Amino acid sequence: PKTSQLVAPRFLQFAASGSDYKLRIFTTKNAKIESKELKGHQDYINSIAFEPETGDIVVTASDDHTARVWDSTQDSSKALLHTFSLNSPGMSVQWHPFETGKLLIAQKSGVISMYNSVNYSPILSLDCCAAPLLSADWCHANSMLVTAAVFSDVVQFDLSRPSLPTDRFSEHMEGCKLVRFSRSTDAYVASVGKPGSTLKVTQQKMRRTIMSIPKKIIGGGASWHLRIPYLAVGNDRDIDLYKISL
């Protein structure tokens, strides 16, 4: 959220992780690039999310069965604010722009938990009743909806009725590895899975696939534009852009 191209000098901030299990936060300052290394995880980091109001707080989920909350404004020795102990690898972490007091953490075992992001107390848990969970997303257009990629299925929860999944449909016969809600509407979900790293966009309520494209390599994730129906998908050395007809 600190990134802006409308101020002078332009400011850019992003986070990345590597094979050394460290979190690195990069910022531009006075036309120079600065980086900060945050150590603590003992295995690969699977997901990173910035707190959406100020961008000072960062949360990470890792294969070491923990999720960690960091203060990016502090020195490396003081940056770790809290560690959540998980029962399986942490696969996805999410903050919602309109629910900033809540933090979502999804585990590979199929359990999705929400915590108070101030005192870190648990709020509720969702059980997909299947595994492995490889990806989860929290709908921007409707904060009551959460979706997850679990084995070959896309699973959806309505937080007003959180006891069991409200919808489940099979999208990728050999495994679904990524799922993303459209940012502008709760009707469309993009997913990536096998065979052939197929990219699909599905209209949820009607269970209608409106786009299905087989790709050889999709390794960079997928992201929807905040306001218009454009989907960006990372490929080997390029980014593919798709315009979805809503």
Tab-separated table of C-alpha atoms in Angstrom:
chain	number	residue	atom	x	y	z
A	1	PRO	CA	0.000	0.000	0.000
A	2	LYS	CA	2.967	2.381	0.291
A	3	THR	CA	3.745	2.005	-3.406
A	4	SER	CA	2.798	5.133	-5.370
A	5	GLN	CA	3.648	6.491	-8.798
A	6	LEU	CA	1.792	9.749	-8.103
A	7	VAL	CA	4.267	11.289	-5.660
A	8	ALA	CA	7.733	12.687	-6.223
A	9	PRO	CA	10.011	10.876	-5.886
A	10	ARG	CA	8.102	7.761	-6.910
A	11	PHE	CA	7.982	5.100	-4.205
A	12	LEU	CA	7.967	1.324	-4.637
A	13	GLN	CA	7.859	-1.338	-1.937
A	14	PHE	CA	7.627	-5.096	-2.347
A	15	ALA	CA	8.634	-8.289	-0.540
A	16	ALA	CA	10.224	-11.533	-1.715
A	17	SER	CA	11.581	-14.771	-0.274
A	18	GLY	CA	14.273	-17.167	-1.441
A	19	SER	CA	15.862	-20.550	-0.911
A	20	ASP	CA	17.643	-19.259	2.222
A	21	TYR	CA	14.227	-18.978	3.992
A	22	LYS	CA	14.667	-15.216	4.558
A	23	LEU	CA	12.087	-12.509	3.945
A	24	ARG	CA	13.437	-9.528	2.025
A	25	ILE	CA	11.645	-6.194	1.818
A	26	PHE	CA	12.750	-3.861	-0.974
A	27	THR	CA	12.027	-0.121	-1.080
A	28	THR	CA	13.064	2.737	-3.313
A	29	LYS	CA	14.274	5.835	-1.508
A	30	ASN	CA	15.763	8.901	-3.186
A	31	ALA	CA	16.239	6.924	-6.423
A	32	LYS	CA	18.107	4.191	-4.533
A	33	ILE	CA	16.976	0.662	-3.775
A	34	GLU	CA	17.213	-0.426	-0.150
A	35	SER	CA	16.589	-3.935	1.168
A	36	LYS	CA	16.030	-5.421	4.594
A	37	GLU	CA	16.500	-9.094	5.505
A	38	LEU	CA	14.250	-10.655	8.142
A	39	LYS	CA	15.316	-14.036	9.510
A	40	GLY	CA	13.249	-16.519	11.482
A	41	HIS	CA	11.664	-19.119	9.241
A	42	GLN	CA	13.320	-22.541	9.100
A	43	ASP	CA	11.859	-23.620	5.753
A	44	TYR	CA	10.492	-22.147	2.515
A	45	ILE	CA	8.090	-19.200	2.674
A	46	ASN	CA	4.933	-19.911	0.663
A	47	SER	CA	2.970	-16.677	1.044
A	48	ILE	CA	3.546	-13.013	1.927
A	49	ALA	CA	0.976	-10.282	2.596
A	50	PHE	CA	1.230	-6.598	3.533
A	51	GLU	CA	-1.224	-5.051	5.986
A	52	PRO	CA	-3.427	-2.963	3.629
A	53	GLU	CA	-3.732	0.317	5.568
A	54	THR	CA	-0.157	1.415	6.276
A	55	GLY	CA	1.924	-1.386	4.764
A	56	ASP	CA	4.204	-1.428	7.815
A	57	ILE	CA	3.178	-4.912	8.988
A	58	VAL	CA	3.955	-8.013	6.904
A	59	VAL	CA	2.757	-11.575	7.506
A	60	THR	CA	4.375	-14.724	6.093
A	61	ALA	CA	3.423	-18.416	5.981
A	62	SER	CA	5.996	-21.174	5.688
A	63	ASP	CA	6.630	-24.892	5.298
A	64	ASP	CA	8.095	-24.804	8.841
A	65	HIS	CA	4.517	-24.974	10.262
A	66	THR	CA	4.489	-21.313	11.316
A	67	ALA	CA	3.065	-17.989	10.215
A	68	ARG	CA	4.969	-14.919	11.369
A	69	VAL	CA	4.037	-11.260	11.737
A	70	TRP	CA	6.766	-8.686	11.100
A	71	ASP	CA	7.132	-4.924	11.577
A	72	SER	CA	8.989	-3.760	8.485
A	73	THR	CA	9.888	-0.424	10.109
A	74	GLN	CA	11.998	-2.059	12.823
A	75	ASP	CA	15.549	-3.359	12.754
A	76	SER	CA	15.928	-7.014	11.867
A	77	SER	CA	16.481	-8.039	15.485
A	78	LYS	CA	13.219	-6.391	16.623
A	79	ALA	CA	11.020	-6.940	13.576
A	80	LEU	CA	9.319	-10.210	14.600
A	81	LEU	CA	6.054	-9.371	16.402
A	82	HIS	CA	4.357	-12.749	16.683
A	83	THR	CA	4.619	-16.389	15.603
A	84	PHE	CA	1.549	-18.545	14.946
A	85	SER	CA	2.191	-22.260	15.468
A	86	LEU	CA	0.409	-24.329	12.816
A	87	ASN	CA	-0.382	-28.032	12.522
A	88	SER	CA	0.813	-28.236	8.909
A	89	PRO	CA	2.665	-26.043	6.393
A	90	GLY	CA	1.227	-22.552	5.982
A	91	MET	CA	0.228	-22.094	2.336
A	92	SER	CA	-1.565	-18.743	2.174
A	93	VAL	CA	-1.974	-15.570	4.239
A	94	GLN	CA	-4.466	-12.798	3.499
A	95	TRP	CA	-5.514	-9.424	4.825
A	96	HIS	CA	-8.761	-7.901	3.570
A	97	PRO	CA	-8.815	-4.175	2.664
A	98	PHE	CA	-12.164	-3.709	4.460
A	99	GLU	CA	-11.550	-6.170	7.312
A	100	THR	CA	-8.104	-5.027	8.461
A	101	GLY	CA	-8.612	-6.272	12.009
A	102	LYS	CA	-8.733	-9.854	10.743
A	103	LEU	CA	-5.966	-12.054	9.382
A	104	LEU	CA	-6.540	-15.239	7.345
A	105	ILE	CA	-4.068	-18.134	7.468
A	106	ALA	CA	-4.614	-21.274	5.358
A	107	GLN	CA	-2.812	-24.551	6.080
A	108	LYS	CA	-1.968	-27.447	3.776
A	109	SER	CA	-4.132	-29.749	5.928
A	110	GLY	CA	-7.231	-27.932	4.661
A	111	VAL	CA	-7.835	-25.754	7.720
A	112	ILE	CA	-8.361	-22.011	7.201
A	113	SER	CA	-8.185	-19.888	10.355
A	114	MET	CA	-8.952	-16.249	11.053
A	115	TYR	CA	-7.230	-14.302	13.808
A	116	ASN	CA	-7.507	-10.885	15.386
A	117	SER	CA	-4.538	-9.049	13.879
A	118	VAL	CA	-4.092	-6.835	16.966
A	119	ASN	CA	-3.986	-9.350	19.828
A	120	TYR	CA	-3.583	-12.485	17.599
A	121	SER	CA	-6.492	-14.318	19.255
A	122	PRO	CA	-8.411	-16.852	17.115
A	123	ILE	CA	-11.775	-15.789	15.657
A	124	LEU	CA	-12.954	-18.838	13.688
A	125	SER	CA	-11.735	-21.832	11.699
A	126	LEU	CA	-12.954	-23.344	8.441
A	127	ASP	CA	-12.367	-26.977	7.481
A	128	CYS	CA	-12.252	-27.933	3.797
A	129	CYS	CA	-12.656	-31.602	4.794
A	130	ALA	CA	-9.932	-32.514	2.301
A	131	ALA	CA	-6.232	-31.979	1.583
A	132	PRO	CA	-3.834	-30.792	0.343
A	133	LEU	CA	-4.802	-27.125	0.302
A	134	LEU	CA	-2.367	-25.241	-1.925
A	135	SER	CA	-3.968	-21.807	-2.223
A	136	ALA	CA	-6.683	-19.634	-0.649
A	137	ASP	CA	-8.171	-16.223	-1.358
A	138	TRP	CA	-10.486	-13.760	0.404
A	139	CYS	CA	-12.968	-11.992	-1.874
A	140	HIS	CA	-12.457	-8.194	-2.049
A	141	ALA	CA	-15.927	-7.545	-3.438
A	142	ASN	CA	-17.657	-9.575	-0.708
A	143	SER	CA	-15.740	-10.087	2.540
A	144	MET	CA	-18.093	-12.930	3.511
A	145	LEU	CA	-16.613	-15.209	0.826
A	146	VAL	CA	-13.422	-17.279	1.066
A	147	THR	CA	-12.238	-19.767	-1.554
A	148	ALA	CA	-9.504	-22.396	-1.577
A	149	ALA	CA	-7.788	-24.782	-3.993
A	150	VAL	CA	-7.986	-28.221	-2.366
A	151	PHE	CA	-6.773	-31.276	-4.313
A	152	SER	CA	-8.786	-31.114	-7.562
A	153	ASP	CA	-11.563	-28.898	-6.184
A	154	VAL	CA	-12.309	-25.221	-5.734
A	155	VAL	CA	-13.981	-24.912	-2.320
A	156	GLN	CA	-15.978	-21.870	-1.240
A	157	PHE	CA	-17.087	-20.705	2.210
A	158	ASP	CA	-19.686	-18.133	3.250
A	159	LEU	CA	-18.517	-16.681	6.582
A	160	SER	CA	-22.100	-16.009	7.619
A	161	ARG	CA	-22.489	-19.826	7.596
A	162	PRO	CA	-18.930	-21.001	8.338
A	163	SER	CA	-19.508	-24.546	9.600
A	164	LEU	CA	-19.176	-26.348	6.242
A	165	PRO	CA	-18.222	-25.370	2.672
A	166	THR	CA	-21.139	-23.741	0.865
A	167	ASP	CA	-19.905	-24.849	-2.540
A	168	ARG	CA	-17.423	-27.302	-3.992
A	169	PHE	CA	-16.757	-28.058	-7.630
A	170	SER	CA	-14.020	-29.915	-9.480
A	171	GLU	CA	-12.063	-27.700	-11.874
A	172	HIS	CA	-8.753	-29.523	-12.442
A	173	MET	CA	-8.826	-33.322	-12.548
A	174	GLU	CA	-5.181	-33.798	-11.567
A	175	GLY	CA	-4.928	-31.064	-8.952
A	176	CYS	CA	-5.712	-27.374	-8.440
A	177	LYS	CA	-2.761	-25.296	-7.227
A	178	LEU	CA	-3.904	-21.654	-7.388
A	179	VAL	CA	-7.208	-19.818	-6.947
A	180	ARG	CA	-8.004	-16.079	-7.107
A	181	PHE	CA	-11.292	-14.182	-6.764
A	182	SER	CA	-11.946	-11.312	-9.162
A	183	ARG	CA	-11.301	-8.050	-7.286
A	184	SER	CA	-14.264	-6.232	-8.853
A	185	THR	CA	-16.988	-8.887	-8.426
A	186	ASP	CA	-17.631	-12.014	-6.383
A	187	ALA	CA	-18.998	-13.880	-9.415
A	188	TYR	CA	-15.718	-14.943	-11.047
A	189	VAL	CA	-12.820	-17.081	-9.856
A	190	ALA	CA	-9.561	-17.807	-11.700
A	191	SER	CA	-7.793	-21.092	-11.040
A	192	VAL	CA	-4.671	-22.852	-12.259
A	193	GLY	CA	-4.106	-26.597	-12.152
A	194	LYS	CA	-3.300	-29.826	-13.922
A	195	PRO	CA	-3.294	-31.276	-16.524
A	196	GLY	CA	-1.040	-28.959	-18.502
A	197	SER	CA	-1.105	-26.061	-16.000
A	198	THR	CA	-4.538	-25.102	-17.312
A	199	LEU	CA	-5.831	-21.608	-16.564
A	200	LYS	CA	-9.609	-21.414	-16.015
A	201	VAL	CA	-12.012	-18.605	-15.204
A	202	THR	CA	-15.320	-19.803	-13.760
A	203	GLN	CA	-18.614	-18.079	-13.088
A	204	GLN	CA	-19.252	-19.350	-9.590
A	205	LYS	CA	-23.031	-19.269	-9.165
A	206	MET	CA	-23.773	-20.871	-12.527
A	207	ARG	CA	-20.695	-23.136	-12.420
A	208	ARG	CA	-19.920	-22.112	-15.973
A	209	THR	CA	-16.346	-22.081	-17.275
A	210	ILE	CA	-15.983	-18.942	-19.394
A	211	MET	CA	-12.308	-19.417	-20.221
A	212	SER	CA	-9.997	-22.449	-20.288
A	213	ILE	CA	-6.459	-22.094	-21.624
A	214	PRO	CA	-3.808	-24.844	-21.385
A	215	LYS	CA	-0.374	-23.417	-20.559
A	216	LYS	CA	2.975	-25.189	-20.454
A	217	ILE	CA	4.446	-23.021	-17.698
A	218	ILE	CA	2.657	-20.879	-15.143
A	219	GLY	CA	5.053	-20.161	-12.328
A	220	GLY	CA	4.490	-16.538	-11.425
A	221	GLY	CA	0.988	-16.566	-9.984
A	222	ALA	CA	-2.141	-14.739	-11.102
A	223	SER	CA	-3.592	-11.368	-10.154
A	224	TRP	CA	-6.807	-9.489	-11.008
A	225	HIS	CA	-6.957	-5.742	-11.569
A	226	LEU	CA	-8.653	-3.947	-8.681
A	227	ARG	CA	-11.440	-2.312	-10.718
A	228	ILE	CA	-11.554	-3.640	-14.281
A	229	PRO	CA	-11.870	-7.293	-15.464
A	230	TYR	CA	-8.225	-7.835	-16.430
A	231	LEU	CA	-6.326	-10.915	-15.276
A	232	ALA	CA	-2.516	-11.013	-15.253
A	233	VAL	CA	-0.796	-14.417	-15.243
A	234	GLY	CA	2.935	-14.892	-14.755
A	235	ASN	CA	4.612	-17.171	-17.279
A	236	ASP	CA	8.237	-18.220	-17.812
A	237	ARG	CA	9.675	-14.849	-18.851
A	238	ASP	CA	6.589	-12.800	-19.541
A	239	ILE	CA	3.196	-11.755	-18.154
A	240	ASP	CA	0.040	-12.676	-20.044
A	241	LEU	CA	-2.907	-10.281	-19.786
A	242	TYR	CA	-6.492	-11.422	-20.342
A	243	LYS	CA	-9.619	-9.283	-20.595
A	244	ILE	CA	-12.614	-11.140	-19.154
A	245	SER	CA	-16.083	-10.286	-20.454
A	246	LEU	CA	-18.267	-9.862	-17.377
